[in-house]
CSV table of C-alpha atoms and ligand atoms in Angstrom, one decimal:
chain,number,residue,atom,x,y,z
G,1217,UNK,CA,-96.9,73.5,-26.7
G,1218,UNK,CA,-98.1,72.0,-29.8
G,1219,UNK,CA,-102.1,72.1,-30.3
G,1220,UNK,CA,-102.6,70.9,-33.7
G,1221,UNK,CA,-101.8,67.3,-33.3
G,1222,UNK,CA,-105.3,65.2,-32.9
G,1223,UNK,CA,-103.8,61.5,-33.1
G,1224,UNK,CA,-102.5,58.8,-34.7
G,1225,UNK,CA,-102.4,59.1,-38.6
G,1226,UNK,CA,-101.0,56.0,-39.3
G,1227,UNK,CA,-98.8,53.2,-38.5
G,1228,UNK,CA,-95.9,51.7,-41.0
G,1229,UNK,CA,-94.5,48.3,-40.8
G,1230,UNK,CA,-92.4,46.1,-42.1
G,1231,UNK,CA,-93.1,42.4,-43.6
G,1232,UNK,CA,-91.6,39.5,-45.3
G,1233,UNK,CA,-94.9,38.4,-47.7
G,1234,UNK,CA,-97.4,40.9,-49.6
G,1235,UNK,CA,-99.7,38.5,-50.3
G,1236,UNK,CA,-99.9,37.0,-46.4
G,1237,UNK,CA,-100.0,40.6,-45.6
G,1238,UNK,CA,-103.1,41.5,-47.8
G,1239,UNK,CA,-105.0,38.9,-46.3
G,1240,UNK,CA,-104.1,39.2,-43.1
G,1241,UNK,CA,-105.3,42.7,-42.7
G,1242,UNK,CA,-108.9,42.0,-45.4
G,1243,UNK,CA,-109.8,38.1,-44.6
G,1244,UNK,CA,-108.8,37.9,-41.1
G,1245,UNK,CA,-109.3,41.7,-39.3
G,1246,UNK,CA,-112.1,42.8,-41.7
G,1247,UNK,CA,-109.6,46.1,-42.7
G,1248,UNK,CA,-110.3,47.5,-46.5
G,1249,UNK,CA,-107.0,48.0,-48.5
G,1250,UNK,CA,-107.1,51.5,-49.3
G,1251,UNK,CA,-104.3,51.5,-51.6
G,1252,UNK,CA,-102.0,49.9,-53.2
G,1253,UNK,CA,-99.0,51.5,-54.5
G,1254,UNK,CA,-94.9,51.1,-54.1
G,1255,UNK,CA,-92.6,52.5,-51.5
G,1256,UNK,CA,-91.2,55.7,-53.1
G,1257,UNK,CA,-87.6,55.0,-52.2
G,1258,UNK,CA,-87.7,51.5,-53.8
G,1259,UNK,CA,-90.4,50.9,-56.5
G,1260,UNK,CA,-89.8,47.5,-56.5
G,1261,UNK,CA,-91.5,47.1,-52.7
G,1262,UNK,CA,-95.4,47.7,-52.5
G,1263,UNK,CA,-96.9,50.3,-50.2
G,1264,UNK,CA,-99.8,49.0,-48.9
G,1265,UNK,CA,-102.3,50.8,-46.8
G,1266,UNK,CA,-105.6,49.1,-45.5
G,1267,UNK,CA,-107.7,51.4,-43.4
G,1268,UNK,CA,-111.6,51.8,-43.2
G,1269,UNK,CA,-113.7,52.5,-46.0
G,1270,UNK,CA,-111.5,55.9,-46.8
G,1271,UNK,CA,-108.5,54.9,-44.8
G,1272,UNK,CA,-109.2,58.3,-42.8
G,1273,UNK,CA,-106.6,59.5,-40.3
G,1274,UNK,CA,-106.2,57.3,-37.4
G,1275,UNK,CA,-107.3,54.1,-39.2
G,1276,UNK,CA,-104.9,53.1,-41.5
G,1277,UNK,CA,-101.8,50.4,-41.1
G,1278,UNK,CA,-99.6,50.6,-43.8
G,1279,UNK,CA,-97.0,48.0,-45.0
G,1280,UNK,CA,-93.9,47.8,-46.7
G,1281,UNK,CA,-93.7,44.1,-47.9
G,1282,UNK,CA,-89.8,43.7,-48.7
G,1283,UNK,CA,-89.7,39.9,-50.0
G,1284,UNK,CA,-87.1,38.0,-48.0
G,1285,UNK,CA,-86.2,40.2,-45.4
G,1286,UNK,CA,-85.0,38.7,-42.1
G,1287,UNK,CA,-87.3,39.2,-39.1
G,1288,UNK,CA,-87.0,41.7,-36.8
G,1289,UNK,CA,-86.1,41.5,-33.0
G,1290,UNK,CA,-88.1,42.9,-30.5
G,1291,UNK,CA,-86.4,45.3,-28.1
G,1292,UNK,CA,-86.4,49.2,-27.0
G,1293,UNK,CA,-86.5,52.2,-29.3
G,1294,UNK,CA,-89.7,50.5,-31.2
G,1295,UNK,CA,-93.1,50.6,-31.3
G,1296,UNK,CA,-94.3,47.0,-29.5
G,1297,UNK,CA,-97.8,46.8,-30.0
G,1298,UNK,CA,-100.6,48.6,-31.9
G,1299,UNK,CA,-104.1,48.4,-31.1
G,1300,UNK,CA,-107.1,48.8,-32.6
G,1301,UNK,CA,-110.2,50.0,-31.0
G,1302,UNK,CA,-113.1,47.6,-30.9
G,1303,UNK,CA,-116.9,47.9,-30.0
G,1304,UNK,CA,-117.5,46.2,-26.0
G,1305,UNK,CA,-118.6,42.8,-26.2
G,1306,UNK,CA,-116.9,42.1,-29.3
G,1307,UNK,CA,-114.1,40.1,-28.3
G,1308,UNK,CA,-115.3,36.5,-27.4
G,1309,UNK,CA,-116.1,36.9,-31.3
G,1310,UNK,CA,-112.4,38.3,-31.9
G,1311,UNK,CA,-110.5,35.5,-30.0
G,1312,UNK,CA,-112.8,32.8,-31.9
G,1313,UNK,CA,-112.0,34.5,-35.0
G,1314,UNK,CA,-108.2,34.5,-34.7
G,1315,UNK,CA,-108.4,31.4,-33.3
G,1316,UNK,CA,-110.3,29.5,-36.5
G,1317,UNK,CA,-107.1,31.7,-38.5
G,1318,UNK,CA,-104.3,30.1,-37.1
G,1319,UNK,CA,-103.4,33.5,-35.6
G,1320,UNK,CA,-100.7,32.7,-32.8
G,1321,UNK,CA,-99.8,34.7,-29.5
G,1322,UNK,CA,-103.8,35.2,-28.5
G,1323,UNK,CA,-104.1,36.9,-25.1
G,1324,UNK,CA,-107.3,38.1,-23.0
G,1325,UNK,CA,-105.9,40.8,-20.6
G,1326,UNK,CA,-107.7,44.0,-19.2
G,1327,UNK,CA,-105.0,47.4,-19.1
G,1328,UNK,CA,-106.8,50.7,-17.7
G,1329,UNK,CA,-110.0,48.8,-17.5
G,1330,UNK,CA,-110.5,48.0,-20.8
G,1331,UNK,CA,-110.6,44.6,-22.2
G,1332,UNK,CA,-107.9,43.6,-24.6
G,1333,UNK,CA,-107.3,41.0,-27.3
G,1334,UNK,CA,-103.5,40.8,-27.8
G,1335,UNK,CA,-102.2,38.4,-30.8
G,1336,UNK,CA,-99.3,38.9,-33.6
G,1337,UNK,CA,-99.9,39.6,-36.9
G,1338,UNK,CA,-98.1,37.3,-39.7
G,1339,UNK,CA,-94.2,38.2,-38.8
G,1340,UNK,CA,-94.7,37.7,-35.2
G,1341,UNK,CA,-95.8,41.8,-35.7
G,1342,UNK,CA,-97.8,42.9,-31.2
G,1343,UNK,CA,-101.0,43.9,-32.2
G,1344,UNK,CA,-104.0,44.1,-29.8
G,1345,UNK,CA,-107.8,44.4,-30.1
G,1346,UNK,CA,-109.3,46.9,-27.1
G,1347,UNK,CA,-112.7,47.1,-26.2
G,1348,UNK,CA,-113.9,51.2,-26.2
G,1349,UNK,CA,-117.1,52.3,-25.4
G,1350,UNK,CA,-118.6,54.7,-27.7
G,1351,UNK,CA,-115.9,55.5,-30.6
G,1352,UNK,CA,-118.1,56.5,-33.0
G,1353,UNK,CA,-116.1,56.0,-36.1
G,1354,UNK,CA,-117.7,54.2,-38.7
G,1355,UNK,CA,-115.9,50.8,-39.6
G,1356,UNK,CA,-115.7,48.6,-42.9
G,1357,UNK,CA,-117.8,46.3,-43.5
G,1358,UNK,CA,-116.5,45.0,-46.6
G,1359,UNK,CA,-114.8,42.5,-45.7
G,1360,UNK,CA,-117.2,40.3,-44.0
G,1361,UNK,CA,-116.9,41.4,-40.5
G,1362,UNK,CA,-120.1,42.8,-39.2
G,1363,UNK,CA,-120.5,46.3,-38.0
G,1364,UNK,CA,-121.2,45.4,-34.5
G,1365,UNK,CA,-117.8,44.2,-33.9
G,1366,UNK,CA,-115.8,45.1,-36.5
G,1367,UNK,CA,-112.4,47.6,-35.4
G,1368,UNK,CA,-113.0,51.6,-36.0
G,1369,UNK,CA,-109.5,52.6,-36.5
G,1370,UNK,CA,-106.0,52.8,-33.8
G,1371,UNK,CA,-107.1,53.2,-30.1
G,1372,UNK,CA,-103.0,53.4,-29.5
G,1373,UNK,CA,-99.5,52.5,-30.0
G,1374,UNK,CA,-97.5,51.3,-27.4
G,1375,UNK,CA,-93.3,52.3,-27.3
G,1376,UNK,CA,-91.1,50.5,-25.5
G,1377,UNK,CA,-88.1,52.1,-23.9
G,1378,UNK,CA,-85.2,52.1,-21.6
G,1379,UNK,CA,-86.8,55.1,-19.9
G,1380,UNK,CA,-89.6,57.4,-20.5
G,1381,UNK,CA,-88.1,61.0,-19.2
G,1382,UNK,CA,-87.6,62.5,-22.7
G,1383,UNK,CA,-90.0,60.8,-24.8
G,1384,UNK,CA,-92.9,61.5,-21.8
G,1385,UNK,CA,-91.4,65.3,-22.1
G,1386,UNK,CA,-92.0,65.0,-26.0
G,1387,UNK,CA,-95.2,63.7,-25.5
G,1388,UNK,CA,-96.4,66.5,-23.6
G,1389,UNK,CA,-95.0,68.6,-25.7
G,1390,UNK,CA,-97.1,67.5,-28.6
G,1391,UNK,CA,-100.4,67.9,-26.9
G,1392,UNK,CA,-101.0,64.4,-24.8
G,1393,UNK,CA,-101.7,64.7,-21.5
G,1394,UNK,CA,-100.7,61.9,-18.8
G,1395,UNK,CA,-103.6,59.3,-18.4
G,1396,UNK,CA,-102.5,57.0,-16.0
G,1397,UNK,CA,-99.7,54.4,-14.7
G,1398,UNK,CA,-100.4,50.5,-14.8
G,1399,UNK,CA,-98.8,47.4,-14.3
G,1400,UNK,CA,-95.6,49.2,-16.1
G,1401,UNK,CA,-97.6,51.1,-18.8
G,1402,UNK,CA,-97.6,54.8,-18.4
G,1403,UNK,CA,-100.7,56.0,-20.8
G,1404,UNK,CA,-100.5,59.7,-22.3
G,1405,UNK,CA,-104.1,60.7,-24.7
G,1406,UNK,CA,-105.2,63.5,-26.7
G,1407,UNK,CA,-108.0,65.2,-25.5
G,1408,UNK,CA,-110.5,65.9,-28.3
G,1409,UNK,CA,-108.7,63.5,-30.7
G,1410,UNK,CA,-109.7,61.4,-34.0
G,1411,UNK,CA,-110.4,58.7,-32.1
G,1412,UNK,CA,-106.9,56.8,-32.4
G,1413,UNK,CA,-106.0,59.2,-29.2
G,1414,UNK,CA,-103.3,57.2,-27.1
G,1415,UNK,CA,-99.7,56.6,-26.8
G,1416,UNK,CA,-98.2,53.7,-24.2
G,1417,UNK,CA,-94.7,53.9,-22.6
G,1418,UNK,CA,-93.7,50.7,-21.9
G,1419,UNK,CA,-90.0,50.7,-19.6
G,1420,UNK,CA,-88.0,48.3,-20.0
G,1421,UNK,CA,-84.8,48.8,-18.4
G,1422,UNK,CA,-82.5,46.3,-19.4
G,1423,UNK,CA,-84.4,45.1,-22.2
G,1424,UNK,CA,-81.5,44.7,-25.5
G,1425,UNK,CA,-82.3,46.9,-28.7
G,1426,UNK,CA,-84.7,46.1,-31.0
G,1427,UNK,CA,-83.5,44.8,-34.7
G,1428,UNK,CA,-85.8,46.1,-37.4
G,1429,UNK,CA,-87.2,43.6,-39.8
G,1430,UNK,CA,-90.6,41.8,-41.2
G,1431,UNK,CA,-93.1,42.7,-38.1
G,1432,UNK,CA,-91.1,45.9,-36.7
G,1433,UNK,CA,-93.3,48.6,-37.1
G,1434,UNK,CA,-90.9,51.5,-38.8
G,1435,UNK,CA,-92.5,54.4,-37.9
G,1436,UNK,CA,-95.5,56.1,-36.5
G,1437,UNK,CA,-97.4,59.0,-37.5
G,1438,UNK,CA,-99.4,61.9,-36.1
G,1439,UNK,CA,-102.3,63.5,-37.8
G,1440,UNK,CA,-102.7,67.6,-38.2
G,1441,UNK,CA,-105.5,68.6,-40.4
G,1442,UNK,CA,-103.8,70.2,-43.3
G,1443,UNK,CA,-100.5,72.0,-44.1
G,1444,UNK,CA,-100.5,75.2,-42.8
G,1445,UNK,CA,-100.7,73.0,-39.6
G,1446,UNK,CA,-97.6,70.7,-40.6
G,1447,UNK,CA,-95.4,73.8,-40.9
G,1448,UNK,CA,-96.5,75.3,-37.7
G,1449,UNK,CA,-95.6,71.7,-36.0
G,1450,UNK,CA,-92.2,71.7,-37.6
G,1451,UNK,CA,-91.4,75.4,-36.4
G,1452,UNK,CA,-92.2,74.6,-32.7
G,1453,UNK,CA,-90.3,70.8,-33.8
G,1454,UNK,CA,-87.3,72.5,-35.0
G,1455,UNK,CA,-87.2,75.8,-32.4
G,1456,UNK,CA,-87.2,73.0,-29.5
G,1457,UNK,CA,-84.5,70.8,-30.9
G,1458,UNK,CA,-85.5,68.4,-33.1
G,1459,UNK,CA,-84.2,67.8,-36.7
G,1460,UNK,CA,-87.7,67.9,-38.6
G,1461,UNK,CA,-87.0,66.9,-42.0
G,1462,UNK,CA,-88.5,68.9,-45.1
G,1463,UNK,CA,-92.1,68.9,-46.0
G,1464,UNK,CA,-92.4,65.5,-48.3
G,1465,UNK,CA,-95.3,65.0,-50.5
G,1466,UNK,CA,-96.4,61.7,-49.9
G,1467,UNK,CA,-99.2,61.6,-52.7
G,1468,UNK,CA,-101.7,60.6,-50.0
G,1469,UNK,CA,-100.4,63.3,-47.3
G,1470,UNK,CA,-97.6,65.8,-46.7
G,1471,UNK,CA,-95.1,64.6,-44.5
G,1472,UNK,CA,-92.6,65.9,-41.7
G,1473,UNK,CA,-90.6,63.1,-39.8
G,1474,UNK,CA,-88.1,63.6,-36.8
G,1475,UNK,CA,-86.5,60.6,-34.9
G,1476,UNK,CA,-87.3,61.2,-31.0
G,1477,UNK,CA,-84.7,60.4,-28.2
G,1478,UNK,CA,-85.7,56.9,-27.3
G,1479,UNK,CA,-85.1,56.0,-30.1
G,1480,UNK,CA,-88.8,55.6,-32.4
G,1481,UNK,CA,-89.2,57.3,-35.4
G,1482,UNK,CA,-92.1,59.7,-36.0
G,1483,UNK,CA,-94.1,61.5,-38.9
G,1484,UNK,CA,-96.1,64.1,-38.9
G,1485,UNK,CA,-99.0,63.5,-41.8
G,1486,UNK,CA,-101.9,65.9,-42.8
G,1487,UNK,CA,-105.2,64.9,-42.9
G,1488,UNK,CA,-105.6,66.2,-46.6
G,1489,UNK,CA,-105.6,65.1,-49.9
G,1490,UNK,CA,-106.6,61.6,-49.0
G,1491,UNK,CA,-106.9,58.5,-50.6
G,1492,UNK,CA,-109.4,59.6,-52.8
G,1493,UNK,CA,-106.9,61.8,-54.4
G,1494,UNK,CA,-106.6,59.5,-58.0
G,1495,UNK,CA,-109.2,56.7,-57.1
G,1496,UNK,CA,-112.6,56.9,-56.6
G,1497,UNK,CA,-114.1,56.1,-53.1
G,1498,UNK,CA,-115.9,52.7,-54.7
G,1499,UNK,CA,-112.9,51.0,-56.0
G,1500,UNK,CA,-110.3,52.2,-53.2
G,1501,UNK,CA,-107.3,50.3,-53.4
G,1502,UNK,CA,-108.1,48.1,-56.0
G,1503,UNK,CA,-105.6,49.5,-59.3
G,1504,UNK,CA,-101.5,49.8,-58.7
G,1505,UNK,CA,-101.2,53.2,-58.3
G,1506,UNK,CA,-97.8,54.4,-58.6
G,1507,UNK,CA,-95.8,57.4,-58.0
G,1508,UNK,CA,-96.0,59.8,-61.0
G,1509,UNK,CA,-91.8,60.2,-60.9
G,1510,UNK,CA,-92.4,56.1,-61.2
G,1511,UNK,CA,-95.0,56.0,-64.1
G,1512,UNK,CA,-92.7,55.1,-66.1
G,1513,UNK,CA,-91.9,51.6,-64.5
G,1514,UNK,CA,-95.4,50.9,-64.9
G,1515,UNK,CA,-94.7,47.8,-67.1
G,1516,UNK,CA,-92.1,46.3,-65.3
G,1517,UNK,CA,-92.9,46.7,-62.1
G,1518,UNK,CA,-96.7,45.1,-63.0
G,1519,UNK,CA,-95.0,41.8,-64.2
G,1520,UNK,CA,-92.5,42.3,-60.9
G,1521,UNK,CA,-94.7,42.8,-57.8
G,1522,UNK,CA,-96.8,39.9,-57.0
G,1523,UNK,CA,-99.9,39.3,-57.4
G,1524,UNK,CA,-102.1,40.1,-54.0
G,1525,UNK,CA,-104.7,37.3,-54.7
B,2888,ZN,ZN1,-95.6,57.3,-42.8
């Protein structure tokens, strides 16, 4: 079994409109962008990561904004929701919050005794706020949303499948241990995790496949410290099965992704360099940072990506 896993890392989604998407994640849910460069694949595409006030592991949503893509179709092999973790008491401010923004889809619920705020981010994307006693990560405050309610980082992501045999087995394998069953939902955590410690199967049996597009998140990653811890991951990954791709330098993180068998696609990122790595802490986020084998684009791509504000 895998020990070195200690969470989420981060979440990557798709979406139709940067600009929407910026201030979605600063205005309305208080996030800081932590950076802003372009996908490495296509230059043309921002990257955008918003996080709290170092994007640490376990807080940080990222986005590819591809302009004009169609919008995705909810269905198995996905992840369906991801949560943040809130401070208790915080979300009668929440649901007024989202409500004065227009937000749609806004839902009061309570799973495994914990409050929840679901709603949908700006391409119909599931998100949810959940009340947790005592995280102790320290939030942003940036952005206008007060520390005493403002989200510390993931609390979980939520996959939905056909069935959970394999993916429950993978799970395990990677250090969760099985939390508890509920109206559907079967919960798996990490014990001594960054915070961002839970997964959700959801089973959906006869639910059709889901269609990636604006709002389909398009993978999930899982935080190890650094990469001596990565390769020892990959080497358990790969003696078990999987087909672990190579070690990718993602500027930000080293990476390791592997697609699991229902069907969701997940990374493996180290905690180290950061996003301090070529900005400094005070203005996180704030220059286009680009790929040093894209440098060279600089110019155009400047006059091409549009503006965030
Ligand atoms: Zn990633």
């Amino acid at each position: 079994m895998i020990k070195a896993i200690n969470g989420l890392h981060h979440v990557t989604s798709m979406a139709s409109d940067a600009k929407e998407n910026n201030a979605f994640f600063t205005n309305v849910l208080g996030l800081r962008r932590v950076k802003k460069t372009v996908n490495f694949d296509a230059p043309d595409v921002y990257h955008l990561y918003y996080g709290n006030e170092l994007g640490d592991a376990g807080t940080v949503m990222t986005y590819f904004p591809f302009p004009h893509i169609a919008a995705g179709q909810a269905g198995t092999g996905e992840v369906g929701t991801t949560a943040f973790s809130v401070p208790t008491d915080s979300l009668a401010y929440w649901e007024k919050r989202l409500n004065n923004a227009a937000v749609h889809g806004i839902e009061r619920s309570n799973l495994f005794g914990q409050e929840r705020l679901d709603f949908s981010g700006p391409d119909g994307d599931g998100f949810a706020l959940v009340e947790t006693d005592g995280d102790e990560r320290t939030p942003w405050t940036g952005n206008g949303v007060s520390e005493d309610v403002a989200i510390r980082g993931f609390h979980s992501a939520s996959m939905r499948l056909r069935d959970e045999g394999a993916s429950a087995e993978l799970l395990k394998f990677m250090g969760y241990e099985v939390f508890d069953t509920s109206k559907g939902v079967s919960r798996f955590a990490m014990p001594n995790g960054n915070g961002a410690d839970f997964i959700d199967l959801e089973i959906l049996p006869n639910a059709q496949s889901a269609r990636q597009g604006a709002g389909s998140v398009h993978h999930i990653a899982f935080a190890v410290e650094d990469r001596e811890a990565q390769l020892a991951v990959r080497s358990a990954l790969l003696d078990t099965g999987y087909e672990v791709t190579p070690v990718i330098d993602r500027d930000y993180f080293w990476a390791i992704y592997f697609r699991t068998p229902g069907g969701v696609l997940f990374e493996v990122a180290t905690n180290e360099p950061g996003f301090v790595r070529d900005e400094d802490s005070a203005s996180l986020g704030a220059d286009l940072k680009l790929p040093t084998q894209h440098e060279h684009l600089r110019s155009e791509l400047e006059k091409h990506l549009s503006p965030l504000s």
